[in-house]
């Protein structure tokens, strides 16, 4: 069953496990984790970013953009801890599909895919910056995720 975070879940039946994967960049982490916990009789599984951004802050700065960093798995763990949930963490190593920056064209395509369309000024700034870099070191080889899981706890014991 798929349901948006913002939707009412009261009509959903409780299930043995609840899973939220690659969907946990939410406005209210506490509310989201509570919703999942309340739906699961046994266990909850969620995945979260390990890194705080999809694009290196150095690349964002080189383009002249404001550096945007997102809450990562540490934030989710802290929220769960504050709720009285002692969660487990495992890591999933995944290949970074944007690691080939061997040419300016590939690099520009990768950055545009992540940041959206680049204007002429951003493209020029990035081009000058790219010329000074080792293309092999511009992207990490992996895109890692944290798998956070816990045994569901009764709603009345949550803090």
mmCIF file of C-alpha atoms in Angstrom:
data_model
loop_
_atom_site.group_PDB
_atom_site.id
_atom_site.type_symbol
_atom_site.label_atom_id
_atom_site.label_comp_id
_atom_site.label_asym_id
_atom_site.label_seq_id
_atom_site.Cartn_x
_atom_site.Cartn_y
_atom_site.Cartn_z
ATOM 1 C CA UNK A 1 0.000 0.000 0.000
ATOM 2 C CA UNK A 2 1.355 3.413 -0.890
ATOM 3 C CA UNK A 3 0.173 6.484 0.949
ATOM 4 C CA UNK A 4 1.522 10.045 0.996
ATOM 5 C CA UNK A 5 2.890 11.382 4.268
ATOM 6 C CA UNK A 6 0.351 14.208 4.199
ATOM 7 C CA UNK A 7 -2.629 11.901 3.773
ATOM 8 C CA UNK A 8 -4.768 10.427 6.521
ATOM 9 C CA UNK A 9 -3.708 6.867 7.338
ATOM 10 C CA UNK A 10 -6.521 6.048 9.763
ATOM 11 C CA UNK A 11 -8.262 3.801 7.222
ATOM 12 C CA UNK A 12 -5.166 1.636 6.693
ATOM 13 C CA UNK A 13 -5.015 -1.704 8.457
ATOM 14 C CA UNK A 14 -2.086 -2.330 10.789
ATOM 15 C CA UNK A 15 0.500 -4.642 9.282
ATOM 16 C CA UNK A 16 3.441 -6.682 10.501
ATOM 17 C CA UNK A 17 6.026 -4.379 8.976
ATOM 18 C CA UNK A 18 5.980 -0.829 7.646
ATOM 19 C CA UNK A 19 8.518 0.338 5.076
ATOM 20 C CA UNK A 20 9.429 3.808 3.838
ATOM 21 C CA UNK A 21 12.255 3.791 1.333
ATOM 22 C CA UNK A 22 13.764 6.823 -0.370
ATOM 23 C CA UNK A 23 10.801 8.910 0.765
ATOM 24 C CA UNK A 24 11.880 10.242 4.138
ATOM 25 C CA UNK A 25 12.835 13.832 3.274
ATOM 26 C CA UNK A 26 9.756 15.107 5.052
ATOM 27 C CA UNK A 27 8.798 18.372 6.744
ATOM 28 C CA UNK A 28 7.999 16.682 10.073
ATOM 29 C CA UNK A 29 10.245 13.693 10.769
ATOM 30 C CA UNK A 30 8.686 12.992 14.162
ATOM 31 C CA UNK A 31 5.197 12.793 12.682
ATOM 32 C CA UNK A 32 6.387 10.552 9.834
ATOM 33 C CA UNK A 33 8.229 8.121 12.117
ATOM 34 C CA UNK A 34 5.260 8.052 14.490
ATOM 35 C CA UNK A 35 2.894 7.232 11.609
ATOM 36 C CA UNK A 36 5.089 4.328 10.524
ATOM 37 C CA UNK A 37 5.503 3.049 14.065
ATOM 38 C CA UNK A 38 1.746 3.119 14.619
ATOM 39 C CA UNK A 39 1.067 1.136 11.414
ATOM 40 C CA UNK A 40 3.477 -1.683 12.254
ATOM 41 C CA UNK A 41 2.739 -4.486 14.685
ATOM 42 C CA UNK A 42 6.294 -5.835 14.632
ATOM 43 C CA UNK A 43 8.911 -3.720 12.916
ATOM 44 C CA UNK A 44 9.576 -0.564 10.883
ATOM 45 C CA UNK A 45 12.195 -0.133 8.135
ATOM 46 C CA UNK A 46 13.200 3.214 6.639
ATOM 47 C CA UNK A 47 15.998 4.387 4.378
ATOM 48 C CA UNK A 48 17.703 7.747 4.649
ATOM 49 C CA UNK A 49 20.524 9.598 2.950
ATOM 50 C CA UNK A 50 23.970 9.170 4.477
ATOM 51 C CA UNK A 51 25.295 12.302 2.791
ATOM 52 C CA UNK A 52 23.662 15.663 3.409
ATOM 53 C CA UNK A 53 23.396 16.472 -0.284
ATOM 54 C CA UNK A 54 22.994 14.895 -3.684
ATOM 55 C CA UNK A 55 25.578 17.293 -5.132
ATOM 56 C CA UNK A 56 28.896 18.153 -3.510
ATOM 57 C CA UNK A 57 28.794 21.509 -1.681
ATOM 58 C CA UNK A 58 31.984 22.435 -3.590
ATOM 59 C CA UNK A 59 30.137 22.004 -6.897
ATOM 60 C CA UNK A 60 27.153 23.999 -5.636
ATOM 61 C CA UNK A 61 29.504 26.835 -4.577
ATOM 62 C CA UNK A 62 31.404 26.669 -7.882
ATOM 63 C CA UNK A 63 28.111 27.187 -9.730
ATOM 64 C CA UNK A 64 27.409 30.204 -7.538
ATOM 65 C CA UNK A 65 24.427 28.527 -5.917
ATOM 66 C CA UNK A 66 23.477 28.525 -2.284
ATOM 67 C CA UNK A 67 24.673 25.302 -0.692
ATOM 68 C CA UNK A 68 21.650 23.202 0.165
ATOM 69 C CA UNK A 69 22.210 20.418 2.640
ATOM 70 C CA UNK A 70 19.448 18.032 3.629
ATOM 71 C CA UNK A 71 18.756 16.194 6.868
ATOM 72 C CA UNK A 72 20.457 12.824 6.771
ATOM 73 C CA UNK A 73 20.090 9.608 8.730
ATOM 74 C CA UNK A 74 21.622 11.130 11.875
ATOM 75 C CA UNK A 75 18.666 13.508 12.099
ATOM 76 C CA UNK A 76 16.201 10.620 11.833
ATOM 77 C CA UNK A 77 18.092 8.642 14.488
ATOM 78 C CA UNK A 78 18.051 11.618 16.844
ATOM 79 C CA UNK A 79 14.313 12.115 16.350
ATOM 80 C CA UNK A 80 13.675 8.434 17.040
ATOM 81 C CA UNK A 81 15.854 8.582 20.152
ATOM 82 C CA UNK A 82 13.906 11.616 21.408
ATOM 83 C CA UNK A 83 10.729 9.586 20.880
ATOM 84 C CA UNK A 84 12.136 6.786 23.052
ATOM 85 C CA UNK A 85 12.897 4.465 20.138
ATOM 86 C CA UNK A 86 16.294 2.776 20.098
ATOM 87 C CA UNK A 87 16.773 2.097 16.406
ATOM 88 C CA UNK A 88 19.327 -0.032 14.579
ATOM 89 C CA UNK A 89 21.335 1.193 11.585
ATOM 90 C CA UNK A 90 22.778 -0.735 8.661
ATOM 91 C CA UNK A 91 24.336 0.797 5.573
ATOM 92 C CA UNK A 92 23.571 0.118 1.942
ATOM 93 C CA UNK A 93 26.404 0.909 -0.443
ATOM 94 C CA UNK A 94 25.161 1.894 -3.864
ATOM 95 C CA UNK A 95 26.994 2.939 -6.978
ATOM 96 C CA UNK A 96 26.832 6.636 -7.760
ATOM 97 C CA UNK A 97 25.218 6.817 -11.200
ATOM 98 C CA UNK A 98 26.799 10.249 -11.698
ATOM 99 C CA UNK A 99 30.418 9.318 -11.114
ATOM 100 C CA UNK A 100 31.541 9.613 -14.758
ATOM 101 C CA UNK A 101 32.741 13.193 -15.058
ATOM 102 C CA UNK A 102 35.501 12.415 -17.551
ATOM 103 C CA UNK A 103 34.410 15.177 -19.932
ATOM 104 C CA UNK A 104 32.958 18.623 -19.405
ATOM 105 C CA UNK A 105 29.797 17.533 -21.223
ATOM 106 C CA UNK A 106 29.252 14.560 -18.873
ATOM 107 C CA UNK A 107 29.969 16.718 -15.829
ATOM 108 C CA UNK A 108 27.566 19.439 -16.983
ATOM 109 C CA UNK A 109 24.895 16.811 -17.665
ATOM 110 C CA UNK A 110 25.360 15.256 -14.210
ATOM 111 C CA UNK A 111 25.196 18.605 -12.426
ATOM 112 C CA UNK A 112 22.159 19.732 -14.438
ATOM 113 C CA UNK A 113 20.366 16.476 -13.642
ATOM 114 C CA UNK A 114 20.832 17.107 -9.916
ATOM 115 C CA UNK A 115 20.569 20.898 -9.662
ATOM 116 C CA UNK A 116 18.212 21.590 -12.542
ATOM 117 C CA UNK A 117 18.860 23.814 -15.536
ATOM 118 C CA UNK A 118 22.002 25.919 -15.356
ATOM 119 C CA UNK A 119 21.977 29.499 -16.578
ATOM 120 C CA UNK A 120 24.844 30.871 -18.687
ATOM 121 C CA UNK A 121 26.650 32.403 -15.700
ATOM 122 C CA UNK A 122 26.472 29.154 -13.706
ATOM 123 C CA UNK A 123 27.635 27.156 -16.708
ATOM 124 C CA UNK A 124 30.635 29.484 -17.217
ATOM 125 C CA UNK A 125 31.576 29.414 -13.521
ATOM 126 C CA UNK A 126 31.355 25.633 -13.446
ATOM 127 C CA UNK A 127 33.371 25.285 -16.650
ATOM 128 C CA UNK A 128 36.229 27.385 -15.241
ATOM 129 C CA UNK A 129 36.104 25.412 -11.983
ATOM 130 C CA UNK A 130 35.954 22.046 -13.803
ATOM 131 C CA UNK A 131 39.113 22.894 -15.793
ATOM 132 C CA UNK A 132 41.033 23.170 -12.514
ATOM 133 C CA UNK A 133 39.846 19.838 -11.064
ATOM 134 C CA UNK A 134 40.793 16.197 -11.382
ATOM 135 C CA UNK A 135 37.678 14.833 -13.106
ATOM 136 C CA UNK A 136 38.106 11.437 -11.421
ATOM 137 C CA UNK A 137 37.761 13.017 -7.965
ATOM 138 C CA UNK A 138 34.619 15.067 -8.611
ATOM 139 C CA UNK A 139 32.099 12.460 -7.477
ATOM 140 C CA UNK A 140 32.244 9.721 -4.918
ATOM 141 C CA UNK A 141 32.112 6.184 -6.234
ATOM 142 C CA UNK A 142 29.130 5.333 -4.058
ATOM 143 C CA UNK A 143 25.765 6.760 -3.084
ATOM 144 C CA UNK A 144 25.180 5.380 0.372
ATOM 145 C CA UNK A 145 21.917 4.929 2.231
ATOM 146 C CA UNK A 146 21.228 4.138 5.863
ATOM 147 C CA UNK A 147 18.677 1.451 6.639
ATOM 148 C CA UNK A 148 17.127 2.340 9.994
ATOM 149 C CA UNK A 149 14.913 -0.206 11.666
ATOM 150 C CA UNK A 150 13.272 -0.799 15.003
ATOM 151 C CA UNK A 151 10.770 -3.006 16.721
ATOM 152 C CA UNK A 152 7.531 -1.058 16.886
ATOM 153 C CA UNK A 153 6.600 0.313 20.289
ATOM 154 C CA UNK A 154 3.154 1.038 21.710
ATOM 155 C CA UNK A 155 1.974 4.546 20.876
ATOM 156 C CA UNK A 156 1.353 5.358 24.535
ATOM 157 C CA UNK A 157 5.040 4.798 25.372
ATOM 158 C CA UNK A 158 6.339 7.258 22.777
ATOM 159 C CA UNK A 159 7.718 10.496 24.117
#
